[in-house]
């Protein structure tokens, strides 16, 4: 409990730091001596606060979505980007952009979410047809499926001359976040809270179908609830920020090593660490080659893949 | 009382359970024995609604298992299958606590906590309570699963090969404990057992299955007979009476 409080404090400190890092000078002194119309205050209100909120909301939601997915699929190494979910959301967003260009972002996001749900269902259907003994093969199947869906998406994006847009939303980046461009992410917060409310159900589902039925729960329904949460979060983050790989994988795995898998206990941990991790990566991306920025997907990808490799090797050692 | 009528399960063209009609008495320990592939586990899974049946009905105290809401049934009947592969990293106490889910839906009351402590104590898991399941031996894990099922506090407890992974000492301890649960707590315990001597020593009633059908059934003393057992297992089995218990010998 005390540790969790510590993690929350660190995350809050990172969030405050995030408000003051950037090209434009926003210092406490400049803010205090200025009125609401001044440049520093304007930058804070229009750019820095929305950006920091977007980081916290998407970091927490993506990490929790990964956790939910790992529980319902019962595999440590699945997350939206290793199960075809993100790629399906991307395809859905492209379809919405081509056929309903006038729709508000909310509507396009819902189409992306529907595609994400269908893609994940397809992934699970394939898993049922090919029962895999090795846990590491499951994410490989997901990555292959994601590759196929991604190829289809790229083909149509090329045909409709939308490759540049596709690249933009496939590469997560917070630099474009301004007031009015991140509010959909509050849906992600709603999903995170929903995951916490239903935490016990997901833990039971994580024990397997027989245990779930024995305890009087409908396994199918828990599964659907979990996948709806995962698809919504993936779509919301994709259309607002772009994809952030590995996040849903490493944070839940690190938390599992620390406090286990009882979701009632792990959801707050995963949410806080997800937010903190993305904050740290984003600040790093802003500092490293200032005044330029390194996109969040690159920073998280590099750090995340290193942690992912460590987790993989650790599993192998334990299995041997 | 569990009443099964015409229960049938087919896998493709193979009929695994073939129209089994059976009445399992309330109270005491009933063991289901029989050779591999007799359909024992499949039958138990259908009785406990883990598996759908192709034909037939099962009623537990008059409740049809396919029509009764699952959470209602979860307070009457619990089931533990064999080979429980758990990927979730839970502590023993967490696992046992989930046995209370049908009652508490996650919000544990003082009464629930009492049940949890009792179940942990009953299976001698006090010292292991805060360990993670993946840090335990197979036998310790098996005891933790049984503790969870007992914590569910149902009238009917169905266990598929509960002695799997247990050494002699713990196998004996497990059977003694189930005997106690039947005698002291008035549970109805239904087991699938491979070791016919454990079945003979601890059961009140024995059902023998073979080729998806009930081959024979009766009180333990009537079932543990050379002629009956030889017919079930297609081999010569001698039965000796030692200290009032019937022991089968089949090693040569």
mmCIF file of N, CA, C and O in Angstrom, chain B residues 16-17 20 32 35-46 209-213:
data_model
loop_
_atom_site.group_PDB
_atom_site.id
_atom_site.type_symbol
_atom_site.label_atom_id
_atom_site.label_comp_id
_atom_site.label_asym_id
_atom_site.label_seq_id
_atom_site.Cartn_x
_atom_site.Cartn_y
_atom_site.Cartn_z
ATOM 1 N N UNK B 16 -18.692 -41.467 -26.139
ATOM 2 C CA UNK B 16 -17.853 -41.550 -24.945
ATOM 3 C C UNK B 16 -18.680 -41.901 -23.709
ATOM 4 O O UNK B 16 -18.270 -42.689 -22.864
ATOM 5 N N UNK B 17 -19.842 -41.278 -23.606
ATOM 6 C CA UNK B 17 -20.773 -41.626 -22.527
ATOM 7 C C UNK B 17 -22.082 -41.998 -23.205
ATOM 8 O O UNK B 17 -22.630 -41.220 -23.987
ATOM 9 N N UNK B 20 -26.107 -42.918 -19.891
ATOM 10 C CA UNK B 20 -25.941 -43.316 -18.488
ATOM 11 C C UNK B 20 -27.103 -42.807 -17.641
ATOM 12 O O UNK B 20 -27.408 -41.618 -17.630
ATOM 13 N N UNK B 32 -16.277 -43.215 -8.470
ATOM 14 C CA UNK B 32 -16.507 -43.746 -9.809
ATOM 15 C C UNK B 32 -15.184 -44.358 -10.267
ATOM 16 O O UNK B 32 -14.160 -43.665 -10.300
ATOM 17 N N UNK B 35 -11.769 -48.564 -16.144
ATOM 18 C CA UNK B 35 -10.543 -48.453 -16.944
ATOM 19 C C UNK B 35 -10.447 -47.105 -17.650
ATOM 20 O O UNK B 35 -11.419 -46.355 -17.713
ATOM 21 N N UNK B 36 -9.271 -46.816 -18.207
ATOM 22 C CA UNK B 36 -9.077 -45.580 -18.980
ATOM 23 C C UNK B 36 -10.086 -45.519 -20.115
ATOM 24 O O UNK B 36 -10.404 -46.542 -20.714
ATOM 25 N N UNK B 37 -10.576 -44.324 -20.397
ATOM 26 C CA UNK B 37 -11.489 -44.162 -21.531
ATOM 27 C C UNK B 37 -12.886 -44.678 -21.272
ATOM 28 O O UNK B 37 -13.664 -44.842 -22.204
ATOM 29 N N UNK B 38 -13.222 -44.936 -20.009
ATOM 30 C CA UNK B 38 -14.561 -45.443 -19.706
ATOM 31 C C UNK B 38 -15.601 -44.328 -19.742
ATOM 32 O O UNK B 38 -16.795 -44.581 -19.748
ATOM 33 N N UNK B 39 -15.143 -43.060 -19.728
ATOM 34 C CA UNK B 39 -16.068 -41.936 -19.758
ATOM 35 C C UNK B 39 -16.340 -41.343 -18.389
ATOM 36 O O UNK B 39 -17.258 -40.537 -18.234
ATOM 37 N N UNK B 40 -15.523 -41.694 -17.392
ATOM 38 C CA UNK B 40 -15.758 -41.226 -16.020
ATOM 39 C C UNK B 40 -15.649 -39.703 -15.907
ATOM 40 O O UNK B 40 -16.537 -39.035 -15.375
ATOM 41 N N UNK B 41 -14.533 -39.170 -16.426
ATOM 42 C CA UNK B 41 -14.312 -37.725 -16.316
ATOM 43 C C UNK B 41 -15.342 -36.947 -17.127
ATOM 44 O O UNK B 41 -15.847 -35.911 -16.679
ATOM 45 N N UNK B 42 -15.640 -37.461 -18.323
ATOM 46 C CA UNK B 42 -16.631 -36.791 -19.168
ATOM 47 C C UNK B 42 -17.980 -36.756 -18.462
ATOM 48 O O UNK B 42 -18.670 -35.733 -18.455
ATOM 49 N N UNK B 43 -18.346 -37.882 -17.845
ATOM 50 C CA UNK B 43 -19.618 -37.948 -17.122
ATOM 51 C C UNK B 43 -19.637 -36.908 -15.993
ATOM 52 O O UNK B 43 -20.607 -36.155 -15.839
ATOM 53 N N UNK B 44 -18.547 -36.847 -15.220
ATOM 54 C CA UNK B 44 -18.483 -35.901 -14.108
ATOM 55 C C UNK B 44 -18.571 -34.453 -14.618
ATOM 56 O O UNK B 44 -19.220 -33.601 -14.006
ATOM 57 N N UNK B 45 -17.927 -34.182 -15.770
ATOM 58 C CA UNK B 45 -17.977 -32.829 -16.335
ATOM 59 C C UNK B 45 -19.386 -32.454 -16.767
ATOM 60 O O UNK B 45 -19.791 -31.299 -16.657
ATOM 61 N N UNK B 46 -20.152 -33.432 -17.256
ATOM 62 C CA UNK B 46 -21.520 -33.125 -17.672
ATOM 63 C C UNK B 46 -22.423 -32.914 -16.458
ATOM 64 O O UNK B 46 -23.281 -32.039 -16.461
ATOM 65 N N UNK B 209 -17.651 -47.761 -14.284
ATOM 66 C CA UNK B 209 -18.006 -47.469 -15.666
ATOM 67 C C UNK B 209 -17.066 -48.197 -16.609
ATOM 68 O O UNK B 209 -15.907 -48.453 -16.288
ATOM 69 N N UNK B 210 -17.600 -48.544 -17.778
ATOM 70 C CA UNK B 210 -16.795 -49.223 -18.795
ATOM 71 C C UNK B 210 -17.425 -48.931 -20.147
ATOM 72 O O UNK B 210 -18.645 -49.043 -20.295
ATOM 73 N N UNK B 211 -16.627 -48.529 -21.116
ATOM 74 C CA UNK B 211 -17.105 -48.226 -22.467
ATOM 75 C C UNK B 211 -18.289 -47.261 -22.482
ATOM 76 O O UNK B 211 -19.239 -47.447 -23.243
ATOM 77 N N UNK B 212 -18.237 -46.265 -21.626
ATOM 78 C CA UNK B 212 -19.289 -45.247 -21.640
ATOM 79 C C UNK B 212 -20.578 -45.657 -20.963
ATOM 80 O O UNK B 212 -21.565 -44.916 -21.003
ATOM 81 N N UNK B 213 -20.598 -46.827 -20.358
ATOM 82 C CA UNK B 213 -21.827 -47.271 -19.683
ATOM 83 C C UNK B 213 -21.525 -47.599 -18.220
ATOM 84 O O UNK B 213 -20.374 -47.807 -17.844
#
